[in-house]
Each structure stands twice: as C-alpha cells, then as structure tokens.
mmCIF file of C-alpha atoms in Angstrom:
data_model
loop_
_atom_site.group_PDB
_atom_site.id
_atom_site.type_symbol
_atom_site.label_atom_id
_atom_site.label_comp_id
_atom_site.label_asym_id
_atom_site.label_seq_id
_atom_site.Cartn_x
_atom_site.Cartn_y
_atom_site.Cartn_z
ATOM 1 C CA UNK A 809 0.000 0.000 0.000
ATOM 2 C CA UNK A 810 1.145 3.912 -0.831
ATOM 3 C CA UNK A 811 1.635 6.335 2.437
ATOM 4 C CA UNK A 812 1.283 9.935 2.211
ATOM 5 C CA UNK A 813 4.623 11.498 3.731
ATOM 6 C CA UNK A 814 2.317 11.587 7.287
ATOM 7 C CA UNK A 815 2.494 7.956 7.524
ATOM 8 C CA UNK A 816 -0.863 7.607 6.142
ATOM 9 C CA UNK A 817 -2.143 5.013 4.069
ATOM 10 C CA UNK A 818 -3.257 5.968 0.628
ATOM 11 C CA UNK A 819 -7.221 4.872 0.198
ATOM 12 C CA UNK A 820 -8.179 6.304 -2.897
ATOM 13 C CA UNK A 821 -9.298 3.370 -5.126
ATOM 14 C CA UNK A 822 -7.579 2.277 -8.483
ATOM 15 C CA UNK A 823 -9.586 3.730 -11.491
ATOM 16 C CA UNK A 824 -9.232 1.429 -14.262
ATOM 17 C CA UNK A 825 -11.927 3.430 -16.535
ATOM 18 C CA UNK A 826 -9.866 6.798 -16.115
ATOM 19 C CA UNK A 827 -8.257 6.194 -19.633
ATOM 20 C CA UNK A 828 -11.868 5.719 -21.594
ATOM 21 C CA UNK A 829 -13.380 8.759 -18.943
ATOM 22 C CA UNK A 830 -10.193 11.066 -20.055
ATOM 23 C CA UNK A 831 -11.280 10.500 -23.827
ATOM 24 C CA UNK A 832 -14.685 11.174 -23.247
ATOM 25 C CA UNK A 833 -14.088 14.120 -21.535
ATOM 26 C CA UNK A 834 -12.218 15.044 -24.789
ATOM 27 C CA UNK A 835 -14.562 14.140 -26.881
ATOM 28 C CA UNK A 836 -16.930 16.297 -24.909
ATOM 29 C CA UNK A 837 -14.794 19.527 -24.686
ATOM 30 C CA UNK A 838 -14.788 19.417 -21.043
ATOM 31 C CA UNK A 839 -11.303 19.257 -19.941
ATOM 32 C CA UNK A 840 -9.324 22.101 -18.922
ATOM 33 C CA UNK A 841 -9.887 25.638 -20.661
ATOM 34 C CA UNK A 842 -8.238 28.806 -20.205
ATOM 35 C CA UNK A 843 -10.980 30.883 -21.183
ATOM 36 C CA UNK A 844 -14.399 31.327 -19.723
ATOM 37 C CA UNK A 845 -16.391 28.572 -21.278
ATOM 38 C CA UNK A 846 -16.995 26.968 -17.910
ATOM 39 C CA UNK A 847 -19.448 29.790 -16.622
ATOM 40 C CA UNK A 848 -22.476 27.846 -17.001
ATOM 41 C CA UNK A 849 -20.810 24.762 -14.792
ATOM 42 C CA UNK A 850 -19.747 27.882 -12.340
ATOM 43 C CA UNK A 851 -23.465 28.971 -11.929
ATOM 44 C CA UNK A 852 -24.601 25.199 -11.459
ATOM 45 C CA UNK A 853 -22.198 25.129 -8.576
ATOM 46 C CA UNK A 854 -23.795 28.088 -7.127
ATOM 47 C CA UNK A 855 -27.115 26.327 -7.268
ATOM 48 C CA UNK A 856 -26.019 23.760 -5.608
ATOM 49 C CA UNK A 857 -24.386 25.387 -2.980
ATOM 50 C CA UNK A 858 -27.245 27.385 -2.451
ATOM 51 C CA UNK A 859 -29.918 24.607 -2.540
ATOM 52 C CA UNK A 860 -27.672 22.689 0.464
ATOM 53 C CA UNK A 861 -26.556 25.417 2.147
ATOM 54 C CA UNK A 862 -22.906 25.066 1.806
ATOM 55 C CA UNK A 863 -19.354 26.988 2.066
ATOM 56 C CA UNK A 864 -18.000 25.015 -1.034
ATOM 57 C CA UNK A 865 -19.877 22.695 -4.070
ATOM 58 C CA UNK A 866 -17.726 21.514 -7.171
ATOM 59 C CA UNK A 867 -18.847 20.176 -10.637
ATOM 60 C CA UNK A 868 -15.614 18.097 -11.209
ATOM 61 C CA UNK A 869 -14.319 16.069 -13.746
ATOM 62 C CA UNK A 870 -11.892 13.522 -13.202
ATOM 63 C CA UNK A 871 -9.208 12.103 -15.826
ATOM 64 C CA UNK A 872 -6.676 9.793 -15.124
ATOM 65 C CA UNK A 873 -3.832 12.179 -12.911
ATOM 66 C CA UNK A 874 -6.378 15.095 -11.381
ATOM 67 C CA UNK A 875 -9.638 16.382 -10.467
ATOM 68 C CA UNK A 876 -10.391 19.753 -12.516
ATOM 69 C CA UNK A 877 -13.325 21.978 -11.292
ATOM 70 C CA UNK A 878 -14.882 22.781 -13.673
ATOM 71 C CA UNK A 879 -17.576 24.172 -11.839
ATOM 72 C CA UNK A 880 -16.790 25.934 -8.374
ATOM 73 C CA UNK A 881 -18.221 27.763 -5.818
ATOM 74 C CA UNK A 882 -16.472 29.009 -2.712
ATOM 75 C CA UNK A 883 -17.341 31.102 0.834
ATOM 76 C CA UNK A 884 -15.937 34.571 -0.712
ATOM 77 C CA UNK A 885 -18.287 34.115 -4.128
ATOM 78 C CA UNK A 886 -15.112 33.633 -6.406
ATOM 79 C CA UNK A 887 -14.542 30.543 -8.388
ATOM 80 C CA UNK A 888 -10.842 31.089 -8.683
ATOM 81 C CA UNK A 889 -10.786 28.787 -5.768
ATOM 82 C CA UNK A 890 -8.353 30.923 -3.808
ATOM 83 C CA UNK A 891 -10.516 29.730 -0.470
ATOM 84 C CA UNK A 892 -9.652 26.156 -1.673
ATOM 85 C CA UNK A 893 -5.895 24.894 0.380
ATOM 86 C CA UNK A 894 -3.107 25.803 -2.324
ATOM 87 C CA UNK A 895 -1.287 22.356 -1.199
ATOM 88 C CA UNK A 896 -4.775 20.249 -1.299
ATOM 89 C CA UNK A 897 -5.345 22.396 -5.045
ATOM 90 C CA UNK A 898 -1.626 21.752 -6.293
ATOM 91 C CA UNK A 899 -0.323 24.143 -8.675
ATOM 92 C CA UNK A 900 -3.108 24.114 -11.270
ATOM 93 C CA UNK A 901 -4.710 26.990 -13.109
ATOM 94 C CA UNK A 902 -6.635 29.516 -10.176
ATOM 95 C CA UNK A 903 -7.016 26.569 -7.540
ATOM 96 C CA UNK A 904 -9.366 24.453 -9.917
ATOM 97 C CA UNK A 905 -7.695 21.416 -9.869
ATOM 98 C CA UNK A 906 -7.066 18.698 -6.908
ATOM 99 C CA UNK A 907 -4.802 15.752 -6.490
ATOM 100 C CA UNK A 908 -6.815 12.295 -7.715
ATOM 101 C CA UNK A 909 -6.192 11.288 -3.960
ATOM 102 C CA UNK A 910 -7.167 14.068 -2.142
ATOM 103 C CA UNK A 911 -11.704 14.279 -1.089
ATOM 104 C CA UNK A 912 -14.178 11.908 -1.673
ATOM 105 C CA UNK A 913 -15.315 12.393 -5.593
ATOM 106 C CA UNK A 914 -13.347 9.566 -7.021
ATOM 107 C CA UNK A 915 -14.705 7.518 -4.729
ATOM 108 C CA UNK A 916 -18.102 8.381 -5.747
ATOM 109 C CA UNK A 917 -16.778 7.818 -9.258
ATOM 110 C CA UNK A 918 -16.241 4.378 -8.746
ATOM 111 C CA UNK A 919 -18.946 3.444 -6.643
ATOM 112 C CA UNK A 920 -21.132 5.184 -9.433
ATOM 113 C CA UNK A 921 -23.430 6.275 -6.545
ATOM 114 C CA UNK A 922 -24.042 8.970 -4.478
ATOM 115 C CA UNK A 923 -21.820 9.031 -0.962
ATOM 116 C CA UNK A 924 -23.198 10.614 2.405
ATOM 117 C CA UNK A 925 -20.640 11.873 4.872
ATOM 118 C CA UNK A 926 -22.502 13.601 8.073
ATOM 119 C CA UNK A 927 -18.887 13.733 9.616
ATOM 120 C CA UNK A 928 -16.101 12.403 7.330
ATOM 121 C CA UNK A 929 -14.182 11.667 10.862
ATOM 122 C CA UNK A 930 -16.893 8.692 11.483
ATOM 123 C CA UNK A 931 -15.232 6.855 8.640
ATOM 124 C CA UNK A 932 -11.671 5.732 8.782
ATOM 125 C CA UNK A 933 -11.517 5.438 5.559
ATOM 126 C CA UNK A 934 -12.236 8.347 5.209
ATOM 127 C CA UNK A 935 -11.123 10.483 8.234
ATOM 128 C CA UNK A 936 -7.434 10.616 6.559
ATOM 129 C CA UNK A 937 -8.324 12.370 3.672
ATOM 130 C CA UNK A 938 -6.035 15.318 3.724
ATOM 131 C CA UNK A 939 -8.624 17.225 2.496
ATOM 132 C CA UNK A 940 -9.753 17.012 5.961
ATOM 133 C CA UNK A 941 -6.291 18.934 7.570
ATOM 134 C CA UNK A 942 -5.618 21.114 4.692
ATOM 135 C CA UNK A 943 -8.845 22.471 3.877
ATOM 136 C CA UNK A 944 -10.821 21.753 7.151
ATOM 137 C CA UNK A 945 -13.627 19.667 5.403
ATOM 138 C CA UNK A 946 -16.052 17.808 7.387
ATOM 139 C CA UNK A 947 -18.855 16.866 5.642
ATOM 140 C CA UNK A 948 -19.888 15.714 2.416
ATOM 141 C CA UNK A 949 -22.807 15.183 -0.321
ATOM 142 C CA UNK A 950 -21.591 13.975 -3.351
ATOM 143 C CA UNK A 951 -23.021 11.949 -6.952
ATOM 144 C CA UNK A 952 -21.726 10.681 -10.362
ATOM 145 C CA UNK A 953 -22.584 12.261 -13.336
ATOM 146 C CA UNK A 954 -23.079 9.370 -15.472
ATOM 147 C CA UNK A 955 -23.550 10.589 -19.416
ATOM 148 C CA UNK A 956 -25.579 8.721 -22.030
ATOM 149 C CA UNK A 957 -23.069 6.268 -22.810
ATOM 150 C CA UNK A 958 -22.974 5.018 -19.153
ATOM 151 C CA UNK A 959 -18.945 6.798 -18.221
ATOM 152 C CA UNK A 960 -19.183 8.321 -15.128
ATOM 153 C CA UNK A 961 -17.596 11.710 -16.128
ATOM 154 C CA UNK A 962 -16.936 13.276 -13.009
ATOM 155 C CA UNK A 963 -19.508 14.344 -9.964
ATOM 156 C CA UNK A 964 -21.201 17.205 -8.043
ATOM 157 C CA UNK A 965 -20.978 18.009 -4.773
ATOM 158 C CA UNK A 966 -21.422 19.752 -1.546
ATOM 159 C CA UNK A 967 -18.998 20.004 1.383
ATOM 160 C CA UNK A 968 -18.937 21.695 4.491
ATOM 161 C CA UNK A 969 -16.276 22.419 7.372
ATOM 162 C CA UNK A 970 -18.788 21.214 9.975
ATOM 163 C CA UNK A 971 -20.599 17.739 10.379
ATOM 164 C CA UNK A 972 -24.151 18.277 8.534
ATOM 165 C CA UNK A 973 -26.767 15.599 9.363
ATOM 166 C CA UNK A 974 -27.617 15.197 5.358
ATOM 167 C CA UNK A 975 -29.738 12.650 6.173
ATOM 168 C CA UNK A 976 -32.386 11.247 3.324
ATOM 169 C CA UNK A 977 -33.290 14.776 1.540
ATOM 170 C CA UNK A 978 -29.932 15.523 1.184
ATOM 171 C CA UNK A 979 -29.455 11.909 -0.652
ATOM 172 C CA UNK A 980 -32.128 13.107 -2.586
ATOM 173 C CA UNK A 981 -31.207 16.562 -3.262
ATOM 174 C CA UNK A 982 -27.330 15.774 -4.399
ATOM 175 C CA UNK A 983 -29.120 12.792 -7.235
ATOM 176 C CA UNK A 984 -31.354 15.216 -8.367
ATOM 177 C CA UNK A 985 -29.182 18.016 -8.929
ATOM 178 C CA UNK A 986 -26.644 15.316 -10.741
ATOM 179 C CA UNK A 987 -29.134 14.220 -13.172
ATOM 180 C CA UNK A 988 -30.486 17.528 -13.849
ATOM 181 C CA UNK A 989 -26.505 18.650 -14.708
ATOM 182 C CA UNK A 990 -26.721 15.324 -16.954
ATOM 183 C CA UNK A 991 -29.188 16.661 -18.728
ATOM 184 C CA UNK A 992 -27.585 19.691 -19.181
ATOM 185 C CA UNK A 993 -24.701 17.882 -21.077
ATOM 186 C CA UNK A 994 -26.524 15.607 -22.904
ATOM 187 C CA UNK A 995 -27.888 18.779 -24.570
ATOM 188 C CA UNK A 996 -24.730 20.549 -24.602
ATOM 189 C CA UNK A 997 -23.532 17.062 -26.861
ATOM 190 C CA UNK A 998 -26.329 17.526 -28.887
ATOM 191 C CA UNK A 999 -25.043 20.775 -29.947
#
C-alpha cells in the first residue's frame, strides 16, 4: 500500500476506466480551458451550494492524474478557488484542480453512486483524507454524473467544514441536482 509522507495510508481506489473517462471528456470539450467557457458549470455550482446550504460545491471532472473543477463555488463568491488549500489544489490553473487522492469524488466515481458523509471523521476510511487537515472539510454530499453512454464523467458536490446531518433529503437533493446537470450535457452534446 502507498503512504502519504504523514504515515498515512493511501485509500483512494484504483480507477481502471480513467483512460476511456479522459477520452470522453475530450470528446466532450470538457477538460481544462483557459478561457471562460466553464461559466455555465460555475453557476450550477452556485445552485447547488445554495440549494444545500454550503461553504463550497464543485462540478468536477476527473481524468486519469487530477480532479479539474470545472464548476466551483467558494465562501468569498469567487470561483478562482483561492478559499480552496493551495497544497490540497496543487499548482493548477486559479485553484481548480485537486490531487486524484485528495476528497471523496473519485470515490463516488467508482462506486457510481451517491456518498453521504454527516462527519467524514466517522469513517476511517475516510477520516485521513487530507482534504480534511488542509482544507478543514467535514462533511460531504456527493453523486456521479453518469452521461448517455454510461462513463461516469466526473460528480457534483457539496462540502462543508462542519458535520451536517444530510440525512435522506440531502441523498435526494445531491441525485437530483446530478441528473439535472446530466441533462444539461446531454444537450450541450447535442449541440
């Protein structure tokens, strides 16, 4: 098993789909861009965020090394992601990309289901996250965006520095926001 330089043991899953995700995310013009086509993502993560009541929601995509935000909301209203941990970030573009083995959305990747966290320190699995010392994060609502041709492109999500009791609405809420973004790129394909 892989340790972070804490001692930690490294529990992010192996993602043997990243390589057919990473050309579909091609294919779809949704990796990385340096100009503003992303807005739209940017506004869904304000819904979200608004609609749970959270600090910090993400539409991410995930290829085969990173996460990339395409979507982000943060406390101060920017989605440059300064708010976001420059180590948990790395040294990508304005903060909007993450290590693949740092938070919880390539887990929900691979599960291909939505993942509940009242208090991410419950889980030990999940407790060592270093998202959890870096950034502070506590809580988490989080589910796959799974596109037309069944690839589970990425997720959106909802995270909080304090344990939230998400309970069965929450559940709810997070799967119905992530097919409702679905449909939103199923249309933008169509295009």
């Amino acid at each position: 098993m892989t340790r972070y330089a804490t001692g930690r043991l490294l529990l992010t899953p192996v993602d043997p789909e990243a390589p057919t995700r990473a050309g579909r995310l091609r294919r779809l013009d949704l990796g990385e861009r340096d100009d503003t086509s992303f807005e739209s993502f940017d506004a869904f993560a304000d819904k979200v965020a608004e609609v749970t009541e959270t600090p910090y929601s993400m539409v991410n995509f995930i290829d085969e090394n990173r996460q990339f935000f395409a979507g982000l909301h943060t406390p101060s209203g920017t989605q440059g992601g300064s708010d976001l941990s420059t180590a948990a970030a790395g040294s990508g573009r304005s903060g909007r990309h993450m290590a693949r083995d740092h938070g919880y959305c390539p887990h929900v990747l691979l599960r291909r289901k939505a993942l509940v966290l009242d208090d991410v320190c419950d889980y030990p699995r999940f407790a060592g996250n270093p998202v959890v010392d870096e950034i502070g994060i506590r809580s988490y609502l989080g589910a796959p965006l799974i596109d037309r041709t069944g690839i589970a492109l990425g997720t959106v999500c909802a995270v909080d520095t304090v344990p939230r009791p998400w309970g069965r609405a929450g559940l709810a809420t997070i799967k119905s926001l992530a097919q409702e973004l679905v449909g939103h790129l199923n249309r933008r394909e169509r295009r």
